[in-house]
mmCIF file of C-alpha atoms in Angstrom:
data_model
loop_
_atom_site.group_PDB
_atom_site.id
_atom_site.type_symbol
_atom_site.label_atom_id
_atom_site.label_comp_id
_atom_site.label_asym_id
_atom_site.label_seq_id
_atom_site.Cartn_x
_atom_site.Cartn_y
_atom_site.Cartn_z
ATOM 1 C CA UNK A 12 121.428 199.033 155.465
ATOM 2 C CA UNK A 13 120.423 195.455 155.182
ATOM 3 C CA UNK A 14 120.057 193.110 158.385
ATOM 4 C CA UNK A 15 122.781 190.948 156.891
ATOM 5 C CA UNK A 16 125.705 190.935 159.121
ATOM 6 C CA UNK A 17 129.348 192.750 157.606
ATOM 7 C CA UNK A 18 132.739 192.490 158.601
ATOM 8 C CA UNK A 19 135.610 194.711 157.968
ATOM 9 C CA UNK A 20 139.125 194.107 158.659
ATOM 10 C CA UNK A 21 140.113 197.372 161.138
ATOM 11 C CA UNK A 22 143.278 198.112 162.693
ATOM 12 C CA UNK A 23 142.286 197.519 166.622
ATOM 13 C CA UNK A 24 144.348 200.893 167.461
ATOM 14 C CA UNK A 25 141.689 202.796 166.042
ATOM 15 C CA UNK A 26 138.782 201.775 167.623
ATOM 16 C CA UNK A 27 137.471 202.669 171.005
ATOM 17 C CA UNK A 28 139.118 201.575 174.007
ATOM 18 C CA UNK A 29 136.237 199.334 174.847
ATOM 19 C CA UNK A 30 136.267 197.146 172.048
ATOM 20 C CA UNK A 31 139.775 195.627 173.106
ATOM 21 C CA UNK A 32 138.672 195.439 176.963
ATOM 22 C CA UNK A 33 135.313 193.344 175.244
ATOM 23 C CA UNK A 34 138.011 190.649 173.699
ATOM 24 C CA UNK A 35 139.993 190.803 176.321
ATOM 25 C CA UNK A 36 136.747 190.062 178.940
ATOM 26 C CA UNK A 37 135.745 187.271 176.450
ATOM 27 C CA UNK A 38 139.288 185.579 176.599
ATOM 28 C CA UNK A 39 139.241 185.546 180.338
ATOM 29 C CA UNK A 40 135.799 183.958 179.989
ATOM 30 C CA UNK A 41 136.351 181.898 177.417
ATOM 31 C CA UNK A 42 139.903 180.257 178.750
ATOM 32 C CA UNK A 43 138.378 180.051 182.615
ATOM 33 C CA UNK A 44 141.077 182.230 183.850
ATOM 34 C CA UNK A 45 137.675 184.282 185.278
ATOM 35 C CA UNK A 46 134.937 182.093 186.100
ATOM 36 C CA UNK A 47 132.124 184.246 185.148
ATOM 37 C CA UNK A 48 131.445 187.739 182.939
ATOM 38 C CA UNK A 49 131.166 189.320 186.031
ATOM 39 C CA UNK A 50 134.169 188.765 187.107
ATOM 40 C CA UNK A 51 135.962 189.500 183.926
ATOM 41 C CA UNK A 52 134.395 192.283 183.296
ATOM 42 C CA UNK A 53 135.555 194.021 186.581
ATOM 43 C CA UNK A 54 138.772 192.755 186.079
ATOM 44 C CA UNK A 55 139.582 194.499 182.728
ATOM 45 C CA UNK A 56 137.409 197.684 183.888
ATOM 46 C CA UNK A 57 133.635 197.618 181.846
ATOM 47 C CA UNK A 58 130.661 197.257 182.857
ATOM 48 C CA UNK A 59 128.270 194.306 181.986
ATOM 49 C CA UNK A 60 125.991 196.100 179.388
ATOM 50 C CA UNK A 61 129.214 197.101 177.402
ATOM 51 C CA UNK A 62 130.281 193.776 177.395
ATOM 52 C CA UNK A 63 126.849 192.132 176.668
ATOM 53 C CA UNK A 64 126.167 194.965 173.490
ATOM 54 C CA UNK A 65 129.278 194.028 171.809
ATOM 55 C CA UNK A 66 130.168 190.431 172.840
ATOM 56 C CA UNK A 67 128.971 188.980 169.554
ATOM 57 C CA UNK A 68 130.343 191.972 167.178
ATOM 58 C CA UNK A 69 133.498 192.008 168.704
ATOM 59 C CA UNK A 70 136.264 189.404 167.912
ATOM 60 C CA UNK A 71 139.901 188.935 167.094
ATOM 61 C CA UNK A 72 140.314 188.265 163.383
ATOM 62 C CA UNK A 73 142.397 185.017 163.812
ATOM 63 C CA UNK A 74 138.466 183.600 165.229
ATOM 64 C CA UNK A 75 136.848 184.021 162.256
ATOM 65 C CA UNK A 76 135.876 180.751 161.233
ATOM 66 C CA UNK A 77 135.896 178.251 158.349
ATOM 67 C CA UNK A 78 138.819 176.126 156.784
ATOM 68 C CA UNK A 79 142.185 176.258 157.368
ATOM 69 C CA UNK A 80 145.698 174.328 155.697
ATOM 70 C CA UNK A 81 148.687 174.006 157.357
ATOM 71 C CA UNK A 82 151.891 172.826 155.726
ATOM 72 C CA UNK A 83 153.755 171.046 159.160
ATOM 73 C CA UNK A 84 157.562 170.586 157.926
ATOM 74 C CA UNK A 85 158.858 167.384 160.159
ATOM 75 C CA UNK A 86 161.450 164.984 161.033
ATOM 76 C CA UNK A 87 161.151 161.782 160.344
ATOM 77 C CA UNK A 88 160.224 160.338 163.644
ATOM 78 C CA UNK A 89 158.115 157.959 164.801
ATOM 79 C CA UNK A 90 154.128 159.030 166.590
ATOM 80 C CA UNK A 91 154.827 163.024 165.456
ATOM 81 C CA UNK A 92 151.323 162.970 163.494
ATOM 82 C CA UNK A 93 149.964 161.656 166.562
ATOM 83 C CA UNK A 94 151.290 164.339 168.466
ATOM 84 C CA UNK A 95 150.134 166.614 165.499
ATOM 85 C CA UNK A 96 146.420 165.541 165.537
ATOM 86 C CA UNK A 97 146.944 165.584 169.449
ATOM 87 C CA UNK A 98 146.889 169.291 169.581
ATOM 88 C CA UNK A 99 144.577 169.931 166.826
ATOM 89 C CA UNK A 100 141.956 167.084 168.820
ATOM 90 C CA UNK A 101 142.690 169.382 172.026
ATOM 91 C CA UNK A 102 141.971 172.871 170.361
ATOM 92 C CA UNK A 103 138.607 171.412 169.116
ATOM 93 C CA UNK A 104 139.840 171.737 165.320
ATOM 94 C CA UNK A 105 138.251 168.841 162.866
ATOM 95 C CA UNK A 106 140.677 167.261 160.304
ATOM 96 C CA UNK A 107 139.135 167.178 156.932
ATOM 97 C CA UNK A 108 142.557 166.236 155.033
ATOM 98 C CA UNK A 109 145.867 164.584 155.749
ATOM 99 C CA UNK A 110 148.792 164.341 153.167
ATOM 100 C CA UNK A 111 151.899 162.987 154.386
ATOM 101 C CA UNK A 112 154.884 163.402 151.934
ATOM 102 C CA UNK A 113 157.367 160.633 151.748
ATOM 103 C CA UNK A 114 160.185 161.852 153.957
ATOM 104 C CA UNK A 115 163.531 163.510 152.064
ATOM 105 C CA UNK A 116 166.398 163.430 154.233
ATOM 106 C CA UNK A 117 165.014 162.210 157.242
ATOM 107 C CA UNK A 118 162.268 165.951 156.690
ATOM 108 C CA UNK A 119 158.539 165.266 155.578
ATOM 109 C CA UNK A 120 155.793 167.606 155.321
ATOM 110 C CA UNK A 121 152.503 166.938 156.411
ATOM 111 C CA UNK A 122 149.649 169.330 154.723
ATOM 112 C CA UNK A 123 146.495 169.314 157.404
ATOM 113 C CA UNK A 124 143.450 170.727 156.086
ATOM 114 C CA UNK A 125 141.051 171.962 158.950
ATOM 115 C CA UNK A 126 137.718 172.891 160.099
ATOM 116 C CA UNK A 127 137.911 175.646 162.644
ATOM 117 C CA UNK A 128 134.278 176.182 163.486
ATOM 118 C CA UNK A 129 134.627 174.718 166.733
ATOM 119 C CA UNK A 130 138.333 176.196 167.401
ATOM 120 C CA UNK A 131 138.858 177.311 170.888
ATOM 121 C CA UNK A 132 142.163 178.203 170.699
ATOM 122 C CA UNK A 133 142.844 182.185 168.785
ATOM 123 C CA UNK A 134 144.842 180.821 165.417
ATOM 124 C CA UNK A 135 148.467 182.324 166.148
ATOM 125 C CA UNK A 136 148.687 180.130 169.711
ATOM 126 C CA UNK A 137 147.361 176.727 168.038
ATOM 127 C CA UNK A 138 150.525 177.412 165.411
ATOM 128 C CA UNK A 139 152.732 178.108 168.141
ATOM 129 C CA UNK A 140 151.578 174.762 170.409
ATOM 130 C CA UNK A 141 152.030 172.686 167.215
ATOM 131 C CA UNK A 142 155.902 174.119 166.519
ATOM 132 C CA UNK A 143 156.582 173.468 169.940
ATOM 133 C CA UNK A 144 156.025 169.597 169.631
ATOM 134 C CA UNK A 145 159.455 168.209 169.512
ATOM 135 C CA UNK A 146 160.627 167.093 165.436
ATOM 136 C CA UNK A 147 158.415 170.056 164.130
ATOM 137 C CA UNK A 148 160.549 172.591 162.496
ATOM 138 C CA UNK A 149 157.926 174.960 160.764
ATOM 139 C CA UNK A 150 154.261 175.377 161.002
ATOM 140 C CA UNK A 151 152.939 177.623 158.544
ATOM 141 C CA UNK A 152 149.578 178.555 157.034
ATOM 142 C CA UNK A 153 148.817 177.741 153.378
ATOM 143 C CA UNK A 154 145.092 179.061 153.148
ATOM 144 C CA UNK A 155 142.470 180.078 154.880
ATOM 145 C CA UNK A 156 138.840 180.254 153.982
#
């Protein structure tokens, strides 16, 4: 086997139990809700080594980086894109393209096209904290790279 890294897509119910406590140890990290690995490591019940032999092997799929486009479906309201590029700005995403359709009935859609190698948000909340800005009605993922 070659010393090129490969990923396969696996179903997380199938692997050992201490591949899910590894993500979960890494959120905890990762989001300061435990301050050190230490500390989140006792907290979801591994030990250190575990954690430090798998921490960059283990992930949750919606981290894998790269580009992502959004299609945003809006009302027609005044500073929503601001609010939009608001919570992209605060999940660390960069904005390679912005198309703003000419609103229809008072309903535009914005397509975002992003780069998500600095994301530090997992993919499913940053869709979730953009359809709860007020105006947005859908949020949904056109492709990802």
């Amino acid at each position: 086997m070659d010393a090129q890294k490969r990923f396969v897509l696996v179903d997380a119910n199938v692997l050992p139990e201490v591949f899910a406590k590894v993500l979960e140890a890494k959120l905890l990290a990762d989001t300061g809700e435990e301050k050190t690995v230490l500390s989140a490591v006792k907290r979801v019940g591994i030990s250190r080594s575990a954690f430090y032999k798998y921490r960059d092997s283990v992930f949750p799929f919606t981290h894998i980086q790269g580009v992502l486009t959004l299609l945003a479906v809006v009302v027609d309201m005044r500073g929503i894109l601001s609010e939009i590029l608001q919570k992209l700005s605060d999940a660390a995403c960069s904005v390679l393209t912005i198309n703003q359709g000419i609103p229809i009935n008072g309903i535009a859609n914005i397509t975002i096209t992003l780069s998500t190698d600095a994301m530090n948000v997992p993919l499913d909340r940053l869709i979730g904290n953009l359809t709860r800005i007020g105006g947005v009605r859908s949020v949904k993922i056109l492709a990802k790279q």
